[in-house]
Short mmCIF file of C-alpha atoms in Angstrom, two decimals:
data_model
loop_
_atom_site.label_atom_id
_atom_site.label_comp_id
_atom_site.label_asym_id
_atom_site.label_seq_id
_atom_site.Cartn_x
_atom_site.Cartn_y
_atom_site.Cartn_z
CA MET F 57 -10.00 11.28 -65.32
CA SER F 58 -13.27 12.45 -63.71
CA ASP F 59 -14.30 16.04 -62.78
CA ASP F 60 -13.77 15.30 -58.98
CA GLU F 61 -10.29 14.25 -59.56
CA GLU F 62 -9.56 17.40 -61.72
CA ALA F 63 -10.81 19.58 -58.87
CA ARG F 64 -8.64 17.98 -56.13
CA PRO F 65 -5.60 20.12 -55.22
CA ALA F 66 -2.25 18.75 -56.50
CA ASP F 67 -0.93 18.32 -52.79
CA THR F 68 -3.89 16.19 -51.72
CA ARG F 69 -3.32 12.42 -51.37
CA ARG F 70 -5.73 9.59 -50.66
CA LEU F 71 -5.64 8.07 -47.23
CA PRO F 72 -4.53 4.44 -47.17
CA THR F 73 -7.43 1.90 -46.84
CA LEU F 74 -7.40 -0.23 -43.63
CA THR F 75 -7.62 -3.86 -44.49
CA PRO F 76 -8.15 -6.67 -42.08
CA ASP F 77 -5.14 -8.73 -40.82
CA THR F 78 -4.29 -11.57 -43.12
CA GLY F 79 -2.07 -13.52 -40.77
CA ASP F 80 1.17 -12.41 -42.40
CA GLU F 81 1.85 -9.45 -40.26
CA ALA F 82 3.35 -9.47 -36.80
CA PRO F 83 0.92 -9.75 -33.91
CA ARG F 84 -0.05 -6.37 -32.28
CA SER F 85 0.88 -5.88 -28.68
CA GLY F 86 -2.06 -6.11 -26.29
CA PRO F 87 -2.58 -5.22 -22.68
CA ASP F 88 -0.41 -8.16 -21.59
CA ASP F 89 2.60 -6.66 -23.63
CA ALA F 90 2.94 -3.71 -21.38
CA PRO F 91 6.52 -2.79 -20.43
CA VAL F 92 7.65 -4.68 -17.44
CA GLY F 93 9.90 -1.89 -16.09
CA SER F 94 13.61 -1.68 -15.75
CA ASP F 95 15.63 -2.92 -12.87
CA GLU F 96 15.54 0.57 -11.36
CA ASP F 97 11.71 0.43 -11.50
CA ASP F 98 11.69 -2.95 -9.80
CA ARG F 99 13.43 -1.41 -6.82
CA THR F 100 10.62 0.97 -6.25
CA GLY F 101 10.04 1.46 -2.51
CA ARG F 102 6.91 1.76 -0.54
CA PHE F 103 4.94 5.02 -0.23
CA TRP F 104 5.80 7.13 2.73
CA SER F 105 2.80 8.00 5.03
CA ALA F 106 2.38 11.60 6.06
CA ARG F 107 1.84 10.54 9.62
CA ARG F 108 -0.64 13.23 10.20
CA VAL F 109 -2.21 11.70 13.37
CA PRO F 110 1.06 11.19 15.36
CA ALA F 111 2.38 14.52 14.13
CA ALA F 112 -0.84 16.29 15.22
CA VAL F 113 -0.84 14.56 18.65
CA VAL F 114 2.83 15.47 19.32
CA ALA F 115 2.26 19.01 18.22
CA ALA F 116 -0.78 19.48 20.30
CA LEU F 117 0.95 18.12 23.39
CA LEU F 118 4.00 20.29 22.93
CA LEU F 119 1.86 23.34 22.27
CA ALA F 120 -0.22 22.78 25.36
CA ALA F 121 2.83 22.18 27.53
CA ALA F 122 4.78 25.10 26.16
CA GLY F 123 1.82 27.41 26.52
CA LEU F 124 1.11 26.33 30.12
CA LEU F 125 4.77 26.74 31.09
CA LEU F 126 4.99 30.22 29.38
CA TYR F 127 1.99 31.44 31.24
CA ASP F 128 3.40 30.20 34.61
CA VAL F 129 6.66 31.96 33.87
CA ALA F 130 4.93 35.15 32.96
CA ALA F 131 2.88 34.92 36.08
CA VAL F 132 5.94 34.55 38.26
CA ARG F 133 7.69 37.49 36.50
CA ALA F 134 4.36 39.51 37.38
CA ASP F 135 5.08 38.90 41.14
CA ARG F 136 2.37 36.24 41.36
CA PRO F 137 3.01 32.72 43.01
CA ALA F 138 3.83 29.80 40.67
CA MET F 139 1.32 27.31 39.94
CA ALA F 140 0.92 24.42 42.51
CA TRP F 141 1.93 21.77 39.96
CA ARG F 142 5.22 23.45 39.11
CA ARG F 143 6.19 24.02 42.77
CA ARG F 144 5.34 20.36 43.47
CA LEU F 145 7.30 19.23 40.24
CA ALA F 146 10.27 21.10 41.33
CA HIS F 147 10.10 19.70 44.84
CA ASP F 148 9.88 16.16 43.73
CA LEU F 149 12.80 16.51 41.32
CA ALA F 150 14.86 17.87 44.04
CA THR F 151 13.93 15.40 46.75
CA ARG F 152 13.22 12.04 44.97
CA PRO F 153 16.12 9.73 44.29
CA LEU F 154 16.85 8.32 40.79
CA ASP F 155 15.88 4.80 41.81
CA ASN F 156 12.37 5.91 42.74
CA PRO F 157 9.61 3.87 40.99
CA TRP F 158 7.92 7.13 39.87
CA VAL F 159 11.14 8.46 38.30
CA LEU F 160 11.94 5.11 36.71
CA GLY F 161 8.48 4.82 35.35
CA ALA F 162 8.54 8.31 33.82
CA ALA F 163 12.01 7.60 32.30
CA ALA F 164 10.58 4.36 30.80
CA LEU F 165 7.67 6.13 29.31
CA ALA F 166 9.80 8.75 27.76
CA VAL F 167 12.11 6.17 26.34
CA VAL F 168 9.13 4.16 24.73
CA LEU F 169 7.65 7.42 23.35
CA GLY F 170 10.98 8.45 21.84
CA ILE F 171 11.47 4.96 20.30
CA TRP F 172 7.97 5.12 18.86
CA LEU F 173 8.67 8.58 17.25
CA ILE F 174 11.92 7.32 15.78
CA VAL F 175 10.27 4.27 14.31
CA LEU F 176 7.59 6.48 12.82
CA ALA F 177 10.26 8.73 11.22
CA LEU F 178 12.36 5.97 9.71
CA THR F 179 9.65 3.64 8.49
CA PRO F 180 7.54 4.40 5.40
CA GLY F 181 4.13 3.21 6.53
CA LEU F 182 1.16 2.68 4.23
CA ARG F 183 1.40 -1.03 4.42
CA GLN F 184 -1.85 -1.45 2.62
CA VAL F 185 -0.52 0.12 -0.62
CA LEU F 186 1.53 -2.11 -3.00
CA PRO F 187 3.77 -0.02 -5.32
CA MET F 188 3.51 -0.66 -9.05
CA ARG F 189 5.98 -0.54 -11.74
CA ARG F 190 6.86 2.89 -13.15
CA SER F 191 5.56 3.06 -16.77
CA ALA F 192 6.67 6.85 -17.17
CA PRO F 193 9.32 8.81 -15.37
CA GLY F 194 8.20 10.87 -12.58
CA ILE F 195 4.97 8.92 -11.99
CA ARG F 196 4.33 6.52 -9.15
CA ALA F 197 1.31 4.41 -8.81
CA GLY F 198 0.04 2.03 -6.01
CA LEU F 199 -2.57 -0.62 -5.67
CA ASP F 200 -4.43 -1.21 -2.58
CA ARG F 201 -4.06 -4.78 -1.18
CA SER F 202 -7.76 -5.27 -0.84
CA ALA F 203 -8.30 -4.18 -4.36
CA ALA F 204 -5.77 -6.72 -5.60
CA ALA F 205 -7.30 -9.41 -3.53
CA LEU F 206 -10.69 -8.65 -5.05
CA VAL F 207 -9.16 -8.76 -8.63
CA LEU F 208 -7.59 -12.12 -7.99
CA ARG F 209 -10.69 -13.53 -6.33
CA ASP F 210 -12.68 -12.59 -9.45
CA ARG F 211 -10.12 -14.40 -11.62
CA ALA F 212 -10.23 -17.47 -9.27
CA MET F 213 -13.98 -17.73 -9.45
CA GLU F 214 -13.66 -18.11 -13.27
CA VAL F 215 -11.92 -21.41 -12.93
CA ALA F 216 -14.20 -24.35 -13.48
CA GLY F 217 -15.04 -26.28 -10.24
CA VAL F 218 -14.46 -23.44 -7.94
CA GLN F 219 -17.35 -22.73 -5.62
CA SER F 220 -15.85 -20.03 -3.38
CA VAL F 221 -12.48 -18.40 -2.82
CA ARG F 222 -11.08 -16.51 0.06
CA MET F 223 -8.18 -14.35 -1.19
CA LYS F 224 -5.54 -12.59 1.01
CA VAL F 225 -2.76 -10.46 -0.39
CA GLY F 226 0.08 -9.54 1.82
CA ARG F 227 3.24 -7.46 1.18
CA ARG F 228 5.32 -10.54 -0.18
CA LYS F 229 2.74 -13.22 -0.69
CA ALA F 230 -0.75 -13.87 -2.12
CA ARG F 231 -2.71 -16.71 -0.49
CA ALA F 232 -5.83 -18.45 -1.98
CA HIS F 233 -8.15 -20.69 -0.04
CA ALA F 234 -10.56 -22.21 -2.56
CA VAL F 235 -13.56 -24.64 -2.20
CA SER F 236 -14.17 -26.91 -5.17
CA HIS F 237 -17.46 -28.84 -5.41
CA PHE F 238 -16.51 -30.90 -8.56
CA ARG F 239 -13.38 -31.77 -10.62
CA GLU F 240 -10.24 -33.30 -9.23
CA LEU F 241 -8.60 -31.09 -6.59
CA ASP F 242 -5.24 -31.33 -8.22
CA GLU F 243 -6.70 -30.11 -11.56
CA VAL F 244 -8.51 -27.18 -9.87
CA ARG F 245 -5.17 -26.31 -8.08
CA ALA F 246 -3.18 -26.35 -11.26
CA ASP F 247 -5.68 -24.25 -13.05
CA LEU F 248 -5.72 -21.75 -10.10
CA ASP F 249 -1.97 -21.59 -10.13
CA VAL F 250 -2.01 -20.63 -13.79
CA SER F 251 -4.97 -18.19 -13.55
CA LEU F 252 -3.71 -16.39 -10.42
CA GLY F 253 -0.14 -16.29 -11.61
CA GLU F 254 -1.21 -14.60 -14.74
CA GLY F 255 -3.36 -12.20 -12.68
CA LEU F 256 -0.49 -11.29 -10.39
CA ARG F 257 1.57 -10.55 -13.38
CA GLN F 258 -1.10 -8.36 -14.88
CA LEU F 259 -1.30 -6.27 -11.67
CA GLY F 260 1.97 -4.61 -12.69
CA LEU F 261 3.37 -4.63 -9.18
CA ALA F 262 7.03 -3.48 -8.76
CA HIS F 263 7.77 -6.48 -6.50
CA GLY F 264 6.66 -9.89 -7.39
CA LEU F 265 4.31 -11.74 -4.86
CA GLY F 266 4.68 -15.42 -4.12
CA LEU F 267 1.43 -17.43 -4.57
CA THR F 268 0.04 -20.15 -2.34
CA VAL F 269 -3.09 -22.14 -3.29
CA HIS F 270 -5.06 -24.35 -1.12
CA VAL F 271 -8.08 -26.20 -2.40
CA ARG F 272 -10.48 -28.39 -0.39
CA ARG F 273 -13.92 -29.98 -0.72
CA PRO F 274 -16.90 -28.17 0.87
CA LYS F 275 -17.84 -29.35 4.31
CA LYS F 276 -20.69 -31.73 4.47
CA GLY F 277 -23.95 -30.90 6.28
#
């Protein structure tokens, strides 16, 4: 026993030495082995937009109308004549029939605006953001469609024979339009199917996207 080992406290243990894999151990999980998410995660809905612009426009219009009407009512209470626009509006509402074109036009405009506001209230918006699978409770992530298209385009450019790729990612389908300057088109298309399919899986989206691949030769001249 050496002097160093005699000086070491009794409760101290040597750390195990890391040795390279010999092939007998189970393969370690890599980035491709990330959890795919449960069925509940796969039903993740789209992100809801704050609708700041429509809300600000509606609020500003209501505030301006309410302020103008309140000012006119206060002026009438102070023994001043009502504004000309309110007197004309009251006269028109009292004398114009319901089938008047101006009345019908105003009613149609009110209906269209009402339907627009209802649609904005009931739809999530943010169509450019694709929801991703939830890897942890309480955390949501999204991927922009243009960013997803850029990642898939870079993967497609790594396929042999591909000269250029135009990638478009929608809410339900990804479309690739590739130009191949050598190799058989069927072989290039098959390799693109494999590469882009793997790329779509690695994006970690909550809803799987369909894939359409088109390959053609470059135009002559």
